[in-house]
CSV table of C-alpha atoms in Angstrom, one decimal:
chain,number,residue,atom,x,y,z
O,11,UNK,CA,112.2,92.0,93.5
O,12,UNK,CA,113.5,88.7,94.8
O,13,UNK,CA,116.3,86.5,93.5
O,14,UNK,CA,115.1,83.1,92.2
O,15,UNK,CA,117.0,80.6,94.0
O,16,UNK,CA,115.1,77.6,92.4
O,17,UNK,CA,114.5,77.8,88.8
O,18,UNK,CA,111.4,75.4,89.2
O,19,UNK,CA,109.6,77.5,91.6
O,20,UNK,CA,108.9,81.3,91.2
O,21,UNK,CA,109.6,83.4,94.2
O,22,UNK,CA,107.3,86.3,94.7
O,23,UNK,CA,108.4,89.6,96.5
O,24,UNK,CA,106.9,90.3,100.0
O,25,UNK,CA,104.6,93.1,100.6
O,26,UNK,CA,105.2,94.5,104.2
O,27,UNK,CA,102.7,96.7,105.8
O,28,UNK,CA,103.4,98.6,109.0
O,29,UNK,CA,100.1,99.5,110.8
O,30,UNK,CA,99.6,101.4,114.0
O,31,UNK,CA,96.6,100.2,116.1
O,32,UNK,CA,94.4,102.9,118.0
O,33,UNK,CA,95.5,103.6,121.4
O,34,UNK,CA,92.3,102.2,122.8
O,35,UNK,CA,92.9,98.7,121.2
O,36,UNK,CA,96.6,98.6,122.1
O,37,UNK,CA,98.2,98.1,125.5
O,38,UNK,CA,97.7,101.8,126.3
O,39,UNK,CA,94.0,101.3,126.7
O,40,UNK,CA,94.4,98.3,129.1
O,41,UNK,CA,93.3,99.2,132.6
O,42,UNK,CA,96.1,97.1,134.3
O,43,UNK,CA,98.7,98.9,132.2
O,44,UNK,CA,97.4,102.3,132.9
O,45,UNK,CA,97.3,101.4,136.7
O,46,UNK,CA,100.9,100.1,136.6
O,47,UNK,CA,102.1,103.2,134.5
O,48,UNK,CA,100.6,105.6,136.9
O,49,UNK,CA,102.5,104.0,139.9
O,50,UNK,CA,105.6,103.7,138.0
O,51,UNK,CA,105.6,107.6,137.1
O,52,UNK,CA,104.6,108.4,140.5
O,53,UNK,CA,107.4,106.3,142.1
O,54,UNK,CA,109.8,107.7,139.6
O,55,UNK,CA,109.0,111.3,140.3
O,56,UNK,CA,109.4,110.6,144.0
O,57,UNK,CA,112.8,109.1,143.6
O,58,UNK,CA,113.9,111.9,141.1
O,59,UNK,CA,113.0,114.6,143.8
O,60,UNK,CA,114.2,112.7,146.9
O,61,UNK,CA,117.6,113.6,148.2
O,62,UNK,CA,118.8,110.0,148.9
O,63,UNK,CA,117.6,106.9,147.0
O,64,UNK,CA,117.5,103.6,148.5
O,65,UNK,CA,118.6,100.6,146.8
O,66,UNK,CA,115.2,98.9,147.4
O,67,UNK,CA,113.4,101.8,145.9
O,68,UNK,CA,115.7,101.4,142.7
O,69,UNK,CA,114.7,97.8,142.5
O,70,UNK,CA,111.1,98.5,142.9
O,71,UNK,CA,111.2,100.9,140.0
O,72,UNK,CA,113.2,98.5,137.9
O,73,UNK,CA,110.5,95.7,138.6
O,74,UNK,CA,107.8,98.0,137.5
O,75,UNK,CA,109.6,99.1,134.5
O,76,UNK,CA,110.1,95.4,133.7
O,77,UNK,CA,106.3,94.7,134.1
O,78,UNK,CA,105.5,97.6,131.9
O,79,UNK,CA,107.8,96.2,129.3
O,80,UNK,CA,106.4,92.6,129.4
O,81,UNK,CA,102.8,94.1,128.7
O,82,UNK,CA,104.2,96.2,125.9
O,83,UNK,CA,105.8,93.0,124.3
O,84,UNK,CA,102.6,91.1,124.2
O,85,UNK,CA,101.7,90.1,120.6
O,86,UNK,CA,98.0,90.7,121.0
O,87,UNK,CA,98.6,94.2,122.7
O,88,UNK,CA,101.2,95.5,120.5
O,89,UNK,CA,100.5,99.1,118.9
O,90,UNK,CA,102.8,98.6,115.9
O,91,UNK,CA,101.6,95.8,113.9
O,92,UNK,CA,103.6,94.2,110.8
O,93,UNK,CA,101.9,92.3,108.2
O,94,UNK,CA,103.7,90.5,105.6
O,95,UNK,CA,101.9,89.2,102.4
O,96,UNK,CA,103.3,87.4,99.3
O,97,UNK,CA,102.7,89.4,96.1
O,98,UNK,CA,101.4,86.4,94.2
O,99,UNK,CA,98.1,87.3,92.3
O,100,UNK,CA,98.8,91.1,92.7
O,101,UNK,CA,99.0,93.4,89.6
O,102,UNK,CA,101.9,95.7,88.9
O,103,UNK,CA,100.1,99.0,88.1
O,104,UNK,CA,102.9,101.4,88.4
O,105,UNK,CA,101.0,103.4,90.8
O,106,UNK,CA,103.4,104.9,93.3
O,107,UNK,CA,103.2,106.1,97.0
O,108,UNK,CA,102.7,109.8,96.0
O,109,UNK,CA,99.6,109.0,94.0
O,110,UNK,CA,98.4,107.3,97.1
O,111,UNK,CA,99.0,110.2,99.3
O,112,UNK,CA,97.2,112.7,96.9
O,113,UNK,CA,94.3,110.2,96.8
O,114,UNK,CA,94.2,110.3,100.6
O,115,UNK,CA,93.5,114.0,100.3
O,116,UNK,CA,90.8,113.7,97.8
O,117,UNK,CA,88.0,113.7,100.8
O,118,UNK,CA,89.1,116.8,102.0
O,119,UNK,CA,89.2,118.5,98.6
O,120,UNK,CA,85.6,117.3,97.8
O,121,UNK,CA,84.5,118.8,101.1
O,122,UNK,CA,86.2,122.0,100.4
O,123,UNK,CA,84.7,122.3,97.0
O,124,UNK,CA,81.2,121.4,98.2
O,125,UNK,CA,81.5,123.9,101.2
O,126,UNK,CA,82.1,126.7,98.7
O,127,UNK,CA,79.4,125.7,96.5
O,128,UNK,CA,77.1,126.0,99.5
O,129,UNK,CA,78.5,129.4,100.2
O,130,UNK,CA,77.7,130.5,96.6
O,131,UNK,CA,74.3,129.3,96.9
O,132,UNK,CA,74.0,131.4,100.1
O,133,UNK,CA,75.2,134.4,98.2
O,134,UNK,CA,72.2,133.9,95.6
O,135,UNK,CA,69.7,133.5,98.5
O,136,UNK,CA,70.4,136.8,100.4
O,137,UNK,CA,71.3,138.6,97.1
O,138,UNK,CA,74.6,139.7,98.3
O,139,UNK,CA,78.3,138.6,97.3
O,140,UNK,CA,80.9,138.7,100.1
O,141,UNK,CA,84.3,140.2,99.0
O,142,UNK,CA,86.6,137.9,101.4
O,143,UNK,CA,85.5,134.1,100.9
O,144,UNK,CA,87.9,133.1,103.5
O,145,UNK,CA,86.4,135.3,106.2
O,146,UNK,CA,83.0,134.0,105.4
O,147,UNK,CA,84.2,130.3,105.5
O,148,UNK,CA,85.7,131.1,108.8
O,149,UNK,CA,82.5,132.8,110.1
O,150,UNK,CA,80.3,129.9,109.0
O,151,UNK,CA,82.6,127.1,110.5
O,152,UNK,CA,81.9,126.1,114.0
O,153,UNK,CA,85.1,126.2,116.1
O,154,UNK,CA,84.8,122.6,117.2
O,155,UNK,CA,84.6,121.5,113.5
O,156,UNK,CA,87.8,119.3,112.3
O,157,UNK,CA,88.2,117.3,109.2
O,158,UNK,CA,88.8,113.8,109.7
O,159,UNK,CA,89.6,112.9,105.9
O,160,UNK,CA,86.1,111.4,105.7
O,161,UNK,CA,87.0,108.3,107.6
O,162,UNK,CA,88.5,106.9,110.6
O,163,UNK,CA,91.6,109.2,111.5
O,164,UNK,CA,93.7,106.1,112.2
O,165,UNK,CA,93.3,104.8,108.6
O,166,UNK,CA,94.4,108.2,107.2
O,167,UNK,CA,97.3,108.4,109.5
O,168,UNK,CA,98.3,104.7,108.8
O,169,UNK,CA,98.1,105.2,105.1
O,170,UNK,CA,100.1,108.4,104.9
O,171,UNK,CA,102.8,107.1,107.2
O,172,UNK,CA,103.0,104.0,105.1
O,173,UNK,CA,103.0,105.7,101.7
O,174,UNK,CA,106.3,107.1,100.5
O,175,UNK,CA,109.9,106.0,101.1
O,176,UNK,CA,110.7,104.3,104.4
O,177,UNK,CA,112.8,106.4,106.6
O,178,UNK,CA,114.8,104.2,109.1
O,179,UNK,CA,115.7,105.8,112.3
O,180,UNK,CA,119.4,104.7,113.3
O,181,UNK,CA,120.7,105.0,116.7
O,182,UNK,CA,118.9,104.9,120.0
O,183,UNK,CA,116.0,107.2,121.1
O,184,UNK,CA,118.2,109.2,123.3
O,185,UNK,CA,120.0,110.6,120.2
O,186,UNK,CA,116.8,111.5,118.5
O,187,UNK,CA,115.4,113.4,121.4
O,188,UNK,CA,118.6,114.9,122.4
O,189,UNK,CA,118.0,118.2,120.5
O,190,UNK,CA,114.5,118.8,121.3
O,191,UNK,CA,113.0,121.0,123.8
O,192,UNK,CA,112.9,119.5,127.3
O,193,UNK,CA,110.1,120.4,129.8
O,194,UNK,CA,109.9,119.9,133.5
O,195,UNK,CA,110.9,121.2,136.8
O,196,UNK,CA,114.0,119.0,137.1
O,197,UNK,CA,115.4,120.1,133.7
O,198,UNK,CA,114.7,123.8,134.8
O,199,UNK,CA,116.7,123.4,138.0
O,200,UNK,CA,119.6,121.8,136.4
O,201,UNK,CA,119.8,124.3,133.7
O,202,UNK,CA,119.5,127.3,136.3
O,203,UNK,CA,122.1,125.8,138.5
O,204,UNK,CA,124.8,125.8,135.8
């Protein structure tokens, strides 16, 4: 709730929506960005594995990194989209985020129930009841089948990440990735040489 600074004018709370664009529609899908990213990664790899690094090469790498950053910062191509709306005209229902998260799973539940109804019908048709339903379900499901929540997966991801209490990440990215497993030949060489 917002503080009422002016008693004559009602100030409504602002609803903030944090959305994530699909990769194809953001800067990651831009051919110019992809080309620049490939050249940047290639140069970075060469510099990481060369015995002596020249100052000009370092500058070239910094320039490419800067160009990539410029493309990322463009408002039209951003992956993370923040939308602010005034709550004027909205109804206060009392429905909280956990209800929304459970509602997002309803298409999956519906699919599961319908699938098992079909398996029961199969039992009746062949005149045999299978003992282990899970094995039958596994046998009747194609390996390439995957659930997409009955909608565009990006919508499901957006809604599930926007529901619930916001968990801000404090500190820089280096701190968050410090305790994760690292891959790569350079890391392996550094660890083995200790």
